[in-house]
Amino acid sequence: MEETQCVFTSESVTEGHPDKVCDQISDAILDAIIKREAELEANGYTTQGGACASVAAVRVAVETMATEGQVFLAGETRTLADIDVDSIVRGVVESIGYDDPALGFHFKSINVANSLHGQSTDIALGVDESLEAKEAEDEGVPDEDIYEHIGAGDQGMVFGYACTETPTLMPLPIFLAHRLAERLTEVRKDGSFPYLRPDGKVQVSVLYEDGKPKKVTTVLISTQHEDSVDIKTTLRNDLIEHVIKPVFNQWHVDYEGADIYVNPTGRFVIGGPAGDTGLTGRKIIVDSYGGMARHGGGAFSGKDPTKVDRSATYAARWVAKNVVAAGLADRCEVQVAYGIGIAKPLSLMVETFGTNHFPVEDIEAAIKEVFDLRPAAIIDALDLCRPIYQKTSNYGHFGRELEEFTWERTNKVDALKEALNKG
């Protein structure tokens, strides 16, 4: 059979990228509200929907826009928490590295416009009490299943994906792009190269043969810098020696003969929100699988976990990763669909691209037996009522096996195998 070849490319961005500035601000506000709610709960206060620990109190949907000298906030919340939004915004901007007035975006001088307001009571109706709970109440049937009470915060579909290409079961192009972007930020922040500035983008292309990654063909890094640096020699050599080589050597990836581009425009002095307006949720492919898998279209950052755009997407990754880790398939894409105000998913689909080692219908049945994908059950199983979200907003929501990223655990492998064996 003739060998098939293709080159696949994914990108990542640094935390100083204008869209990522906005993602971090939105998630920092969400974290602050969750943290404050927990403190209020400890002192006997609860929101309309109960304490966050009881699954669905906090409602947050924060959108941020950043441009030269300006940050605009809009969105909806339901909370008793009184937080200092202005200080949160400035703290995020400072932590990223926008601490020089010459950059055109400075944590002290930016104007912060706050237009956050209360959540629609119409939306809250379906989340506070699901369609299933209302029907049980109408029929006079007691419903003691707390997971049945909370409806999805919106309609829509989500996707999760995993494959055997990397140790974290992520596609190789996006995995490498994230690691390079992380390393680029690391050498900027530790002072190794004082001429680097916060904004940056990374792109990695990988040659695939018969669906398997063979070698890196192209690496492109564009990074903001001070005006005086020599791009063709100093910048290029420093990035090759201290960013590209360490990452590829660490992960034992072949990049011999790869084309390497560093700041191909020749200049990247004006960057960040001063150079390009940023918006929350505009890097959804960077945030997920780099284009290797489908995407439901909903952004993650700034949204509390009753929004299935976030929580169910995390759960879908959890499912797909456990399927691959269990050896049921070498590639797995999971789609789950929801209706606003309805607890149970409307549909579940599994795609294994011909790599399954068991019938797909049996894998789907095992997933349904092992995973409860109702929003409240997801929030509980993944412990999502914690202030963990700002950490997710850079370098990918998936493939980073951090303690806070519970959806990266492969703790359902044995249960899936047992369910398959029973079938």
Short mmCIF file of N, CA and C in Angstrom, two decimals, residues 120-204:
data_model
loop_
_atom_site.label_atom_id
_atom_site.label_comp_id
_atom_site.label_asym_id
_atom_site.label_seq_id
_atom_site.Cartn_x
_atom_site.Cartn_y
_atom_site.Cartn_z
N SER A 120 -28.72 37.11 33.72
CA SER A 120 -30.14 37.05 33.37
C SER A 120 -30.86 36.02 34.23
N THR A 121 -31.97 36.43 34.81
CA THR A 121 -32.77 35.48 35.62
C THR A 121 -33.37 34.39 34.75
N ASP A 122 -33.59 34.67 33.46
CA ASP A 122 -34.14 33.64 32.57
C ASP A 122 -33.15 32.50 32.38
N ILE A 123 -31.86 32.85 32.25
CA ILE A 123 -30.84 31.81 32.13
C ILE A 123 -30.70 31.05 33.44
N ALA A 124 -30.74 31.78 34.54
CA ALA A 124 -30.55 31.15 35.86
C ALA A 124 -31.62 30.11 36.16
N LEU A 125 -32.83 30.32 35.63
CA LEU A 125 -33.93 29.39 35.90
C LEU A 125 -33.57 27.95 35.53
N GLY A 126 -32.99 27.77 34.36
CA GLY A 126 -32.70 26.43 33.90
C GLY A 126 -31.48 25.82 34.54
N VAL A 127 -30.56 26.66 35.00
CA VAL A 127 -29.36 26.13 35.63
C VAL A 127 -29.64 25.76 37.08
N ASP A 128 -30.41 26.61 37.78
CA ASP A 128 -30.72 26.35 39.18
C ASP A 128 -31.60 25.11 39.34
N GLU A 129 -32.48 24.89 38.39
CA GLU A 129 -33.38 23.73 38.46
C GLU A 129 -33.55 23.18 37.06
N SER A 130 -33.04 22.00 36.83
CA SER A 130 -33.03 21.43 35.49
C SER A 130 -34.44 21.03 35.04
N LEU A 131 -34.57 20.80 33.74
CA LEU A 131 -35.84 20.32 33.19
C LEU A 131 -36.26 19.02 33.86
N GLU A 132 -35.31 18.12 34.09
CA GLU A 132 -35.63 16.84 34.72
C GLU A 132 -36.18 17.05 36.13
N ALA A 133 -35.56 17.97 36.89
CA ALA A 133 -36.02 18.23 38.25
C ALA A 133 -37.42 18.85 38.24
N LYS A 134 -37.68 19.73 37.30
CA LYS A 134 -39.01 20.35 37.20
C LYS A 134 -40.07 19.32 36.86
N GLU A 135 -39.75 18.41 35.94
CA GLU A 135 -40.71 17.37 35.56
C GLU A 135 -40.99 16.44 36.73
N ALA A 136 -39.95 16.09 37.50
CA ALA A 136 -40.14 15.24 38.67
C ALA A 136 -41.02 15.93 39.70
N GLU A 137 -40.81 17.24 39.86
CA GLU A 137 -41.60 18.01 40.82
C GLU A 137 -43.06 18.07 40.38
N ASP A 138 -43.29 18.26 39.09
CA ASP A 138 -44.66 18.31 38.57
C ASP A 138 -45.38 16.99 38.77
N GLU A 139 -44.62 15.88 38.70
CA GLU A 139 -45.22 14.55 38.85
C GLU A 139 -45.28 14.10 40.30
N GLY A 140 -44.77 14.95 41.19
CA GLY A 140 -44.79 14.62 42.61
C GLY A 140 -43.83 13.52 42.99
N VAL A 141 -42.79 13.34 42.17
CA VAL A 141 -41.81 12.29 42.44
C VAL A 141 -40.59 12.92 43.12
N PRO A 142 -40.24 12.47 44.30
CA PRO A 142 -39.05 13.03 44.96
C PRO A 142 -37.78 12.68 44.19
N ASP A 143 -36.94 13.66 43.97
CA ASP A 143 -35.69 13.45 43.25
C ASP A 143 -34.53 13.79 44.19
N GLU A 144 -33.87 12.74 44.67
CA GLU A 144 -32.79 12.94 45.63
C GLU A 144 -31.41 12.97 44.97
N ASP A 145 -31.39 12.87 43.65
CA ASP A 145 -30.12 12.90 42.93
C ASP A 145 -29.72 14.36 42.69
N ILE A 146 -28.75 14.86 43.46
CA ILE A 146 -28.40 16.28 43.35
C ILE A 146 -27.84 16.62 41.98
N TYR A 147 -27.26 15.63 41.29
CA TYR A 147 -26.72 15.90 39.97
C TYR A 147 -27.81 16.14 38.94
N GLU A 148 -29.03 15.73 39.27
CA GLU A 148 -30.14 15.92 38.34
C GLU A 148 -30.72 17.31 38.44
N HIS A 149 -30.36 18.03 39.48
CA HIS A 149 -31.02 19.31 39.74
C HIS A 149 -30.45 20.45 38.92
N ILE A 150 -29.22 20.34 38.50
CA ILE A 150 -28.55 21.45 37.82
C ILE A 150 -28.58 21.23 36.32
N GLY A 151 -29.12 22.20 35.59
CA GLY A 151 -29.15 22.10 34.14
C GLY A 151 -27.91 22.71 33.51
N ALA A 152 -27.66 22.36 32.25
CA ALA A 152 -26.52 22.95 31.53
C ALA A 152 -26.73 24.45 31.38
N GLY A 153 -25.64 25.20 31.52
CA GLY A 153 -25.71 26.66 31.46
C GLY A 153 -25.94 27.20 30.07
N ASP A 154 -25.86 26.35 29.05
CA ASP A 154 -26.14 26.78 27.69
C ASP A 154 -26.28 25.54 26.82
N GLN A 155 -26.85 25.72 25.64
CA GLN A 155 -26.87 24.62 24.69
C GLN A 155 -25.55 24.61 23.93
N GLY A 156 -25.29 23.50 23.25
CA GLY A 156 -24.07 23.43 22.45
C GLY A 156 -23.43 22.07 22.51
N MET A 157 -22.37 21.91 21.73
CA MET A 157 -21.63 20.64 21.72
C MET A 157 -20.17 20.91 22.01
N VAL A 158 -19.51 19.93 22.60
CA VAL A 158 -18.10 20.05 22.96
C VAL A 158 -17.35 18.83 22.46
N PHE A 159 -16.05 18.99 22.30
CA PHE A 159 -15.21 17.88 21.85
C PHE A 159 -14.02 17.69 22.79
N GLY A 160 -13.63 16.44 22.96
CA GLY A 160 -12.41 16.08 23.65
C GLY A 160 -11.59 15.16 22.78
N TYR A 161 -10.27 15.17 22.97
CA TYR A 161 -9.40 14.41 22.08
C TYR A 161 -8.18 13.91 22.83
N ALA A 162 -7.67 12.77 22.40
CA ALA A 162 -6.41 12.24 22.91
C ALA A 162 -5.81 11.32 21.86
N CYS A 163 -4.49 11.19 21.90
CA CYS A 163 -3.79 10.29 20.97
C CYS A 163 -2.47 9.87 21.61
N THR A 164 -1.81 8.93 20.98
CA THR A 164 -0.59 8.35 21.58
C THR A 164 0.69 9.03 21.11
N GLU A 165 0.60 10.23 20.54
CA GLU A 165 1.77 10.87 19.94
C GLU A 165 2.77 11.42 20.96
N THR A 166 2.31 11.74 22.16
CA THR A 166 3.17 12.35 23.19
C THR A 166 2.88 11.69 24.53
N PRO A 167 3.77 11.86 25.51
CA PRO A 167 3.53 11.27 26.83
C PRO A 167 2.25 11.74 27.50
N THR A 168 1.81 12.97 27.19
CA THR A 168 0.57 13.48 27.79
C THR A 168 -0.64 13.20 26.92
N LEU A 169 -0.45 12.39 25.87
CA LEU A 169 -1.53 11.98 24.96
C LEU A 169 -2.15 13.16 24.23
N MET A 170 -1.27 14.08 23.81
CA MET A 170 -1.66 15.23 22.99
C MET A 170 -1.02 15.11 21.61
N PRO A 171 -1.61 15.78 20.60
CA PRO A 171 -0.96 15.82 19.29
C PRO A 171 0.41 16.49 19.39
N LEU A 172 1.37 15.99 18.63
CA LEU A 172 2.74 16.50 18.73
C LEU A 172 2.89 17.97 18.33
N PRO A 173 2.25 18.45 17.25
CA PRO A 173 2.48 19.86 16.87
C PRO A 173 2.07 20.86 17.94
N ILE A 174 0.90 20.72 18.53
CA ILE A 174 0.46 21.68 19.55
C ILE A 174 1.25 21.48 20.83
N PHE A 175 1.60 20.25 21.15
CA PHE A 175 2.40 19.99 22.35
C PHE A 175 3.73 20.72 22.28
N LEU A 176 4.42 20.61 21.13
CA LEU A 176 5.71 21.27 20.98
C LEU A 176 5.57 22.80 20.94
N ALA A 177 4.52 23.28 20.27
CA ALA A 177 4.31 24.72 20.20
C ALA A 177 4.13 25.31 21.59
N HIS A 178 3.36 24.63 22.43
CA HIS A 178 3.16 25.11 23.80
C HIS A 178 4.46 25.09 24.60
N ARG A 179 5.22 24.03 24.46
CA ARG A 179 6.46 23.94 25.22
C ARG A 179 7.45 25.03 24.80
N LEU A 180 7.49 25.34 23.51
CA LEU A 180 8.36 26.41 23.04
C LEU A 180 7.89 27.77 23.55
N ALA A 181 6.58 27.99 23.54
CA ALA A 181 6.06 29.26 24.04
C ALA A 181 6.34 29.41 25.53
N GLU A 182 6.19 28.32 26.28
CA GLU A 182 6.52 28.34 27.71
C GLU A 182 7.99 28.68 27.93
N ARG A 183 8.85 28.04 27.15
CA ARG A 183 10.29 28.27 27.30
C ARG A 183 10.66 29.70 26.92
N LEU A 184 10.02 30.23 25.89
CA LEU A 184 10.28 31.61 25.48
C LEU A 184 9.93 32.58 26.62
N THR A 185 8.83 32.33 27.29
CA THR A 185 8.45 33.16 28.43
C THR A 185 9.41 32.98 29.59
N GLU A 186 9.85 31.75 29.81
CA GLU A 186 10.76 31.45 30.92
C GLU A 186 12.06 32.23 30.78
N VAL A 187 12.66 32.22 29.58
CA VAL A 187 13.95 32.91 29.43
C VAL A 187 13.78 34.42 29.43
N ARG A 188 12.57 34.89 29.14
CA ARG A 188 12.32 36.33 29.28
C ARG A 188 12.20 36.70 30.75
N LYS A 189 11.41 35.95 31.49
CA LYS A 189 11.13 36.32 32.87
C LYS A 189 12.30 36.07 33.82
N ASP A 190 13.16 35.10 33.50
CA ASP A 190 14.27 34.85 34.42
C ASP A 190 15.46 35.79 34.16
N GLY A 191 15.30 36.69 33.20
CA GLY A 191 16.34 37.69 32.95
C GLY A 191 17.46 37.23 32.04
N SER A 192 17.33 36.02 31.47
CA SER A 192 18.39 35.51 30.60
C SER A 192 18.64 36.43 29.41
N PHE A 193 17.54 36.97 28.86
CA PHE A 193 17.65 37.83 27.69
C PHE A 193 16.79 39.07 27.91
N PRO A 194 17.37 40.10 28.51
CA PRO A 194 16.61 41.30 28.90
C PRO A 194 15.95 42.03 27.74
N TYR A 195 16.40 41.75 26.54
CA TYR A 195 15.82 42.45 25.39
C TYR A 195 14.47 41.88 24.95
N LEU A 196 14.05 40.74 25.48
CA LEU A 196 12.77 40.15 25.11
C LEU A 196 11.61 40.90 25.77
N ARG A 197 10.48 40.93 25.08
CA ARG A 197 9.27 41.58 25.57
C ARG A 197 8.12 40.56 25.61
N PRO A 198 6.99 40.87 26.24
CA PRO A 198 6.00 39.84 26.57
C PRO A 198 5.30 39.14 25.40
N ASP A 199 5.07 39.83 24.29
CA ASP A 199 4.26 39.25 23.21
C ASP A 199 5.08 38.27 22.38
N GLY A 200 4.44 37.19 21.93
CA GLY A 200 5.15 36.23 21.10
C GLY A 200 4.23 35.15 20.56
N LYS A 201 4.65 34.55 19.44
CA LYS A 201 3.90 33.45 18.82
C LYS A 201 4.87 32.38 18.36
N VAL A 202 4.40 31.13 18.39
CA VAL A 202 5.21 29.99 17.99
C VAL A 202 4.38 29.12 17.05
N GLN A 203 5.03 28.58 16.04
CA GLN A 203 4.36 27.68 15.11
C GLN A 203 5.26 26.49 14.83
N VAL A 204 4.69 25.28 14.85
CA VAL A 204 5.46 24.06 14.61
C VAL A 204 4.76 23.21 13.56
#
